[in-house]
């Protein structure tokens, strides 16, 4: 049973098209990279997958449930979906709203009804994983761009979602931090999480991604290749490098 | 609390708009000084206006299962200073009236008076008083609650005076049909019981957040300023009273019952003279236990103008007190 | 900085699959507010297109003056026939609107009129139907005129109109920034609420505390934005005065278009004395 | 005469340090790249240079004028400064406030009092340079992340500032768009503009930058090397690659 299935899914913004008739199946445990030019629909797809927006046409199935506006209007069902899917926004500014970094990360776990000790354990772990331990007592909105990005990731990780959606998580990180993040993501995948990540930099994600979905500027999927296949196609790799 | 159009007579609207004029003038002058010191004040004004708009459209859950929204007058006064808040709220109200149909266009002056003047200033005065007594949060809470309730009271009075100020020869009200005995309790009950608490909780929580995260972003008071603007304001109000008298006495196009019957018959709406018209005294009877009802309209108007001035004096008193204590 | 493998060793809880909890969420207010905000943003993104240029367009300030005069007249006049005439006049103007615009006009006009009538409904029992009818008629006429203005005026026109009527610069600037920021802050608030709802995996114990954080953040954020935006605007030559795009000079016939209303008003005052 | 001089300049945020005793001289016409870990002070330096913030200690001279809070409180002087220095923010969302992309770009030139024809010429040119021609009638806040970035750049270019400060302009752009931007920047430099750009990706900016200023996490300048010197130091290059 696939984890997520899109069938002829389209999404229209008020005046523009966001996605155009996508067909896509994602299995649990995959590491998928979304690539494509600016404005091709990567962020839009992640919004659909996370249930922030619902398809204008076509269907989206998550765990064999059709996700519609109706489905999402049921608070309990929406909550269940959100527990399983974590999204790190492209603009992480909007994601941080608590008065301190520690509280930001504790926000999710606390809702789950974990004990105080468990919550603080999670906070410490997540901050360590994303190298934010020193920022613990800082105010999120007063951080530098890259710091915000890492805190946002930590706050999503703390929920331990089984599907992680990441919208250009490498942007604004130093090369070292990028490497560290990619390693972390591979580990998470090994631990059974599904990871879907939008990125521009094929070179960086090449090593970790197992499947590459390439959008074109018509908001459609141009190609959907497995990493193993790609490894045998050097000319395609070269083309992706200069996307 | 946005009063829509046609609830207030044009005379009342005009009076309140003119009453706002000196306040706006002072606010613009004050804010210009503020801009000189902190140039971010100018964009901040616009942003505060946008913020107020968002606050007013944000539905907050209340225990009964329904929702209410806060106005944020007191909160803005504490965040950016009362004068700037006055201007920002004015802009919000203008925007709502002209582009979003929230609150009347003619009634703009009245709405500005209630929500852009009374609310922030009452709230701010309480906050400063609390600050002086080292209970600023208590002051803020009381200010938020009092601010919205006094504004509601004034709105209720404005509405409730209409049947007295503007009615046809036979006594049928031309604008807001509810007298003081209905308008004031209705406005007050809604705000004392629900809206006031919503405003209080909302104000406190946002304030707490800002204070915890970035205390320097709260409005820092500047030392004492002159009292003169207040007297201009009072003078203006006093001058306006006769003007209101002129405008409010009778209505044009006397709307006699027989004429109306004719009109209504023509439109197949009804063939008898409407109840309220035929028994115009019913209306009077409703107000019979009201002392004002027996008085000529002009006296009633003067009384209400006096009441308004008195409320102002009380307000000023509050501000004065805390300003002079700030000096030491 | 070197990559320490220990840093990315996963803690056990992260390796375990998550256990979904099911608790009822009693506060769907976030979702509702999201919808409202979305509607607002859509509205702000597509300012009402002005009526297709017929013979001549009224300049913005004349439009504003006309609206004021009209509303004042309707409020003052208590003669059914005159009001009827004004209603016909408005109806004729409505004919020029595009069908879709007309539909939008009708929808919001009917809705707001209904609201107004509901509020005064109890007077039916107090004063009889006449007061109610009369009030309802006048109110809906006023609302229709205001709504017509809204339907045919975009934001820029309003600003230009106010500017021509010599509104203080501070006010116009504030208005201009307010509408800009309404878009930005609205968008920011919407996205934050989306992010919040994604992480609201169980009913919030203190929904109000969340709201405090939401708006507290919005304020602080906007404070920083204020500084940066102002610099960005100044960097682009902005000097504290609102530069309006050149407008056509007002012609005599623009003023003439106001004359019926002025005449009516004069009549009104004259008649009364 | 140097264009910009910093002398023992420090900057403190309310609770944290932003910059620590910088000494720096920048000549007109240079192409400077700022590198360094997250939170090291790159954005803060750009804020200081653009006059958005003033030093907590030390001095900043622009064209031999000491830029202080006092100096900036004079509207005319501040405006003159701002007209010479254009800044593209790290979070470009803040920069876009007009109802359409065309108006966004036209805002600056119009304020400068150019004729309608000149304004529309500039708009067309700038949109073409940044590959935004198709976005002309779109609403800025409804663009995708990368599109916003390009529009923000176009709107700053339209003013023709003599100094361009760019805070991580490559983030979120596709590799092709990154290349295009870098070429554009080199051209601008050839035309006599001074360009100061913060970036994380040494590899990408290596080809165009003529001088590299490397920050450390103590908010100080660690190294300040010319590109020509760097070319002879392969081990240093390798180190910068993994910064
Ligand atoms: N809020 C919005 N309203 C209207 N149109 C939008 C909105 N957000 C994005 N779009 C448009 O939808 C299309 C897809 O946008 P999306 O954000 O998904 O692109 P993307 O692939 O994430 O691009 P980037 O790499 O620049 O982030 C683009 O044409 C964009 O202009
Ligand atoms: N508004 C603010 N309030 C308080 N501290 C801040 C603020 N902005 C940044 N800082 C802090 O100042 C230091 C320098 O931040 P700066 O934004 O200059 O870093 P940066 O080099 O641009 O980092 P990045 O690569 O992540 O963008 C950091 O420690 C940061 O946490
Ligand atoms: Mg995107
Ligand atoms: Mg930065």
Tab-separated table of N, CA and C in Angstrom, chain C residues 1 41-42 44-45 156 180-181 183-184 187 191 225 227-239 241 243, chain D residues 47 52 78-79 82-83 85 89 91 93-99 104-105 107-108 111-112 139 141-142 155 159 242:
chain	number	residue	atom	x	y	z
C	1	UNK	N	34.771	23.936	11.572
C	1	UNK	CA	33.720	23.061	12.098
C	1	UNK	C	33.734	21.737	11.333
C	41	UNK	N	-7.293	38.262	1.837
C	41	UNK	CA	-6.124	38.375	0.975
C	41	UNK	C	-6.525	38.318	-0.494
C	42	UNK	N	-7.486	37.466	-0.799
C	42	UNK	CA	-7.947	37.409	-2.183
C	42	UNK	C	-8.533	38.756	-2.576
C	44	UNK	N	-7.798	41.655	-1.333
C	44	UNK	CA	-6.757	42.679	-1.434
C	44	UNK	C	-5.934	42.493	-2.697
C	45	UNK	N	-5.823	41.242	-3.119
C	45	UNK	CA	-5.001	40.983	-4.299
C	45	UNK	C	-5.705	41.428	-5.568
C	156	UNK	N	-6.124	52.817	-4.817
C	156	UNK	CA	-5.308	53.929	-5.303
C	156	UNK	C	-6.173	55.169	-5.494
C	180	UNK	N	-0.800	48.299	2.455
C	180	UNK	CA	0.325	47.451	2.069
C	180	UNK	C	0.577	46.395	3.130
C	181	UNK	N	0.590	46.873	4.353
C	181	UNK	CA	0.919	45.970	5.442
C	181	UNK	C	-0.202	45.025	5.771
C	183	UNK	N	-1.796	43.485	3.603
C	183	UNK	CA	-1.443	42.340	2.766
C	183	UNK	C	-0.325	41.528	3.389
C	184	UNK	N	0.745	42.237	3.776
C	184	UNK	CA	1.922	41.511	4.264
C	184	UNK	C	1.663	40.835	5.595
C	187	UNK	N	-0.798	38.050	5.257
C	187	UNK	CA	-0.142	36.884	4.683
C	187	UNK	C	0.729	36.181	5.723
C	191	UNK	N	0.133	32.453	7.178
C	191	UNK	CA	1.137	31.394	7.122
C	191	UNK	C	1.504	30.894	8.507
C	225	UNK	N	9.875	44.852	10.720
C	225	UNK	CA	9.534	45.129	9.331
C	225	UNK	C	9.446	46.626	9.091
C	227	UNK	N	10.982	49.102	10.394
C	227	UNK	CA	12.302	49.686	10.186
C	227	UNK	C	12.838	49.327	8.813
C	228	UNK	N	12.756	48.050	8.501
C	228	UNK	CA	13.369	47.612	7.260
C	228	UNK	C	12.599	48.138	6.054
C	229	UNK	N	11.287	48.093	6.176
C	229	UNK	CA	10.483	48.576	5.056
C	229	UNK	C	10.751	50.043	4.816
C	230	UNK	N	10.824	50.804	5.900
C	230	UNK	CA	11.019	52.227	5.717
C	230	UNK	C	12.357	52.481	5.046
C	231	UNK	N	13.357	51.747	5.482
C	231	UNK	CA	14.663	51.901	4.844
C	231	UNK	C	14.583	51.491	3.389
C	232	UNK	N	13.883	50.377	3.140
C	232	UNK	CA	13.773	49.919	1.766
C	232	UNK	C	13.055	50.954	0.918
C	233	UNK	N	12.046	51.581	1.505
C	233	UNK	CA	11.313	52.582	0.747
C	233	UNK	C	12.170	53.816	0.520
C	234	UNK	N	12.873	54.199	1.571
C	234	UNK	CA	13.722	55.379	1.441
C	234	UNK	C	14.855	55.123	0.473
C	235	UNK	N	15.366	53.916	0.540
C	235	UNK	CA	16.441	53.562	-0.366
C	235	UNK	C	15.959	53.700	-1.796
C	236	UNK	N	14.679	53.608	-1.960
C	236	UNK	CA	14.163	53.729	-3.305
C	236	UNK	C	13.559	55.100	-3.538
C	237	UNK	N	14.092	56.078	-2.834
C	237	UNK	CA	13.771	57.452	-3.155
C	237	UNK	C	12.570	58.022	-2.438
C	238	UNK	N	11.972	57.255	-1.583
C	238	UNK	CA	10.787	57.731	-0.887
C	238	UNK	C	11.172	58.808	0.111
C	239	UNK	N	10.444	59.931	0.123
C	239	UNK	CA	10.867	61.041	0.964
C	239	UNK	C	9.797	61.481	1.940
C	241	UNK	N	6.707	61.855	1.363
C	241	UNK	CA	5.529	62.419	0.711
C	241	UNK	C	4.995	61.405	-0.263
C	243	UNK	N	3.896	60.240	-3.472
C	243	UNK	CA	3.953	60.659	-4.868
C	243	UNK	C	2.783	60.032	-5.599
D	47	UNK	N	23.605	45.487	7.214
D	47	UNK	CA	22.669	46.472	7.779
D	47	UNK	C	23.384	47.756	8.180
D	52	UNK	N	21.040	51.042	7.881
D	52	UNK	CA	19.824	50.596	8.563
D	52	UNK	C	20.022	50.586	10.062
D	78	UNK	N	20.054	61.183	4.931
D	78	UNK	CA	19.738	59.759	4.944
D	78	UNK	C	19.307	59.312	3.552
D	79	UNK	N	18.523	60.166	2.933
D	79	UNK	CA	18.031	59.811	1.618
D	79	UNK	C	19.168	59.718	0.615
D	82	UNK	N	20.871	56.495	1.125
D	82	UNK	CA	20.075	55.375	0.640
D	82	UNK	C	20.027	55.311	-0.878
D	83	UNK	N	20.144	56.476	-1.519
D	83	UNK	CA	20.109	56.430	-2.980
D	83	UNK	C	21.387	55.868	-3.576
D	85	UNK	N	23.187	53.512	-1.993
D	85	UNK	CA	23.375	52.139	-1.554
D	85	UNK	C	22.069	51.367	-1.693
D	89	UNK	N	17.525	42.329	0.828
D	89	UNK	CA	17.483	41.672	2.127
D	89	UNK	C	17.612	40.163	2.000
D	91	UNK	N	15.721	38.134	3.779
D	91	UNK	CA	14.324	37.735	3.671
D	91	UNK	C	13.633	38.761	2.782
D	93	UNK	N	10.881	39.010	1.481
D	93	UNK	CA	9.468	39.311	1.720
D	93	UNK	C	9.247	40.739	2.180
D	94	UNK	N	10.158	41.210	3.034
D	94	UNK	CA	10.003	42.550	3.606
D	94	UNK	C	10.064	43.636	2.562
D	95	UNK	N	10.703	43.308	1.453
D	95	UNK	CA	11.040	44.365	0.529
D	95	UNK	C	9.943	44.661	-0.471
D	96	UNK	N	8.993	43.765	-0.558
D	96	UNK	CA	7.990	43.902	-1.613
D	96	UNK	C	6.704	44.411	-1.009
D	97	UNK	N	6.270	45.582	-1.438
D	97	UNK	CA	5.086	46.154	-0.808
D	97	UNK	C	4.126	46.766	-1.809
D	98	UNK	N	4.369	46.592	-3.069
D	98	UNK	CA	3.476	47.191	-4.061
D	98	UNK	C	2.483	46.169	-4.582
D	99	UNK	N	1.396	46.652	-5.176
D	99	UNK	CA	0.363	45.699	-5.608
D	99	UNK	C	0.713	44.884	-6.855
D	104	UNK	N	6.134	47.529	-8.365
D	104	UNK	CA	7.203	47.337	-7.398
D	104	UNK	C	8.515	47.883	-7.975
D	105	UNK	N	8.796	47.533	-9.196
D	105	UNK	CA	10.043	47.975	-9.815
D	105	UNK	C	9.972	49.457	-10.145
D	107	UNK	N	8.442	51.753	-8.501
D	107	UNK	CA	8.342	52.597	-7.311
D	107	UNK	C	9.543	53.531	-7.153
D	108	UNK	N	10.738	52.954	-7.194
D	108	UNK	CA	11.942	53.753	-6.993
D	108	UNK	C	12.112	54.821	-8.055
D	111	UNK	N	9.762	57.646	-7.743
D	111	UNK	CA	10.054	58.549	-6.639
D	111	UNK	C	11.177	59.512	-7.003
D	112	UNK	N	12.076	59.037	-7.873
D	112	UNK	CA	13.198	59.889	-8.256
D	112	UNK	C	12.755	60.967	-9.228
D	139	UNK	N	1.077	39.639	-8.459
D	139	UNK	CA	1.119	40.303	-7.158
D	139	UNK	C	2.365	39.824	-6.417
D	141	UNK	N	3.451	39.417	-3.386
D	141	UNK	CA	3.487	38.476	-2.270
D	141	UNK	C	2.927	37.117	-2.636
D	142	UNK	N	2.428	36.998	-3.843
D	142	UNK	CA	1.938	35.694	-4.279
D	142	UNK	C	2.925	34.966	-5.172
D	155	UNK	N	13.903	45.365	-8.283
D	155	UNK	CA	13.426	46.634	-7.752
D	155	UNK	C	14.574	47.471	-7.212
D	159	UNK	N	16.935	51.413	-9.324
D	159	UNK	CA	17.380	52.685	-8.773
D	159	UNK	C	18.781	53.044	-9.218
D	242	UNK	N	34.419	23.943	2.764
D	242	UNK	CA	33.670	23.211	3.786
D	242	UNK	C	33.367	24.087	4.996
